[in-house]
Coordinates of C-alpha atoms in Angstrom, one line a residue:
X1 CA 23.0 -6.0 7.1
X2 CA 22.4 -5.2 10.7
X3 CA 20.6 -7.5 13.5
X4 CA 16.9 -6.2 14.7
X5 CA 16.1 -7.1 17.7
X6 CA 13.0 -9.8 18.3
X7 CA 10.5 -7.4 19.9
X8 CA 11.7 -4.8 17.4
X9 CA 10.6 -6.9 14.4
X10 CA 7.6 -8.6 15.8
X11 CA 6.7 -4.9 16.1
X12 CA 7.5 -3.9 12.7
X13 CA 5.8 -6.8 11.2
X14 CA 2.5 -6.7 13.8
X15 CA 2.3 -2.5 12.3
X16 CA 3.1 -4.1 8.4
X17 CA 0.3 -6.8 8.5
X18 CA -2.5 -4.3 10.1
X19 CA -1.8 -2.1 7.5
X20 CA -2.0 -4.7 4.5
X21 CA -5.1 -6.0 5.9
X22 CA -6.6 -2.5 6.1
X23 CA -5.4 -1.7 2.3
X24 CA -7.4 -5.5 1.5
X25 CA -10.5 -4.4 3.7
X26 CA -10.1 -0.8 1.4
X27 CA -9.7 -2.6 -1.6
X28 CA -12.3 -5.5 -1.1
X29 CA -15.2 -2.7 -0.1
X30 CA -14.2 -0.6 -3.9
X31 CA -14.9 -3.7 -6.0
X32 CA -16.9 -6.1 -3.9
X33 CA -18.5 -3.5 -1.4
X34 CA -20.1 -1.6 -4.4
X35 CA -21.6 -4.1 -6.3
X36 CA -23.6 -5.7 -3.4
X37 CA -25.2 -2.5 -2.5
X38 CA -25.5 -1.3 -6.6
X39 CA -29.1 -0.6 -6.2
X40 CA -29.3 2.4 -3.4
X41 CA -25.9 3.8 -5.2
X42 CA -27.5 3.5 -8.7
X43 CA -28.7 7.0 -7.5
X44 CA -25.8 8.7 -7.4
X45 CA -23.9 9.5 -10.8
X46 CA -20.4 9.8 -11.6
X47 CA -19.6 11.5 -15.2
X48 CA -23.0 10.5 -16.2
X49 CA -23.0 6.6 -15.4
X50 CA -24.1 5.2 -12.2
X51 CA -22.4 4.8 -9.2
X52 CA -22.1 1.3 -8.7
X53 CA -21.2 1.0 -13.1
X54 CA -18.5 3.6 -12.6
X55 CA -16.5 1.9 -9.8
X56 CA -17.1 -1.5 -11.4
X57 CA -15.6 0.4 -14.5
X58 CA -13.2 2.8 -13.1
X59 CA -13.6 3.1 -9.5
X60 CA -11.6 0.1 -8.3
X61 CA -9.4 0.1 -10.8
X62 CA -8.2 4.0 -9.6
X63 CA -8.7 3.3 -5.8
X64 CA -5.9 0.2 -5.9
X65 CA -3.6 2.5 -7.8
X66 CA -3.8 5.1 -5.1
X67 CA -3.3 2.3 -2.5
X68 CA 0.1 1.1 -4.1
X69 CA 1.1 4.8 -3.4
X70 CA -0.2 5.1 -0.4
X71 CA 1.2 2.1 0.8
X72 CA 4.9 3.2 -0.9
X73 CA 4.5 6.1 1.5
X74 CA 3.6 4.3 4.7
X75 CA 6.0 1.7 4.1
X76 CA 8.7 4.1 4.0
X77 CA 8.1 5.9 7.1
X78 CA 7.2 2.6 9.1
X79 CA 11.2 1.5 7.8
X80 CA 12.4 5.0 9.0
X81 CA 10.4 4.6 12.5
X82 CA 11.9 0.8 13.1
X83 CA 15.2 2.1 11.7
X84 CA 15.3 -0.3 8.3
X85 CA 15.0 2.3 5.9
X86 CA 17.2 2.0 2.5
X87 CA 19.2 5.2 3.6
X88 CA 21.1 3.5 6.4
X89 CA 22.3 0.8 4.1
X90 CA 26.5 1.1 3.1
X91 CA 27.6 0.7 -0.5
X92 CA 30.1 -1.6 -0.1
X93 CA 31.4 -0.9 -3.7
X94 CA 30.9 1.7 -6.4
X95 CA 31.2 -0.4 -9.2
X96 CA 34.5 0.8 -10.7
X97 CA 35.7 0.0 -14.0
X98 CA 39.7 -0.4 -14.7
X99 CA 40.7 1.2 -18.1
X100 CA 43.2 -0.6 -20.1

C-alpha cells in the first residue's frame, strides 16, 4: 500500500466526516425530525396513512437505505479524487493452484 501524504489525508478525512455528519443530520430529521412536527404533517397523506405514520412506518426505514447507496457512491468518487480508490491497488498473487 502506498504512503498519503499528511495534508492529503487530513483532507480526505475532513471531506469523509462532513459527509457522514450530513448523512446523520439526513437521517436524524426522517425519523426524529417527523415525529416532533407529526401534527402539521398529519395533513399530508402518503398511500392513505398520514404523513408523520408513514415515515415512522416506512419513511425512515427507505430514506437510510437510499443513504447507504448514496454514500457507496460518494465514497467512491471521494477515493478516486484523493487517489485511494480500489482500482489502483496491485494483485500481488492470483491465487494459483498446482495440479498433481
Amino acid at each position: 500500500m502506498k504512503k498519503i501524504e499528511k495534508k492529503v489525508a487530513d483532507a480526505y478525512f475532513k471531506e469523509r466526516t462532513r459527509n457522514i455528519i450530513i448523512y446523520l443530520l439526513i437521517g436524524f430529521v426522517a425519523s426524529f425530525g417527523v415525529v416532533l412536527f407529526a401534527e402539521p404533517l398529519s395533513r399530508i397523506t402518503v398511500n392513505g396513512f398520514p404523513f408523520h405514520y408513514f415515515m415512522g412506518a416506512q419513511g425512515a426505514i427507505v430514506i437510510f437505505i437510499l443513504l447507504l447507496f448514496v454514500n457507496a457512491k460518494v465514497s467512491d468518487s471521494i477515493d478516486k479524487k484523493y487517489g485511494i480508490d480500489e482500482n489502483k491497488n496491485v494483485q500481488l498473487s492470483e491465487g494459483k493452484t498446482v495440479d498433481h
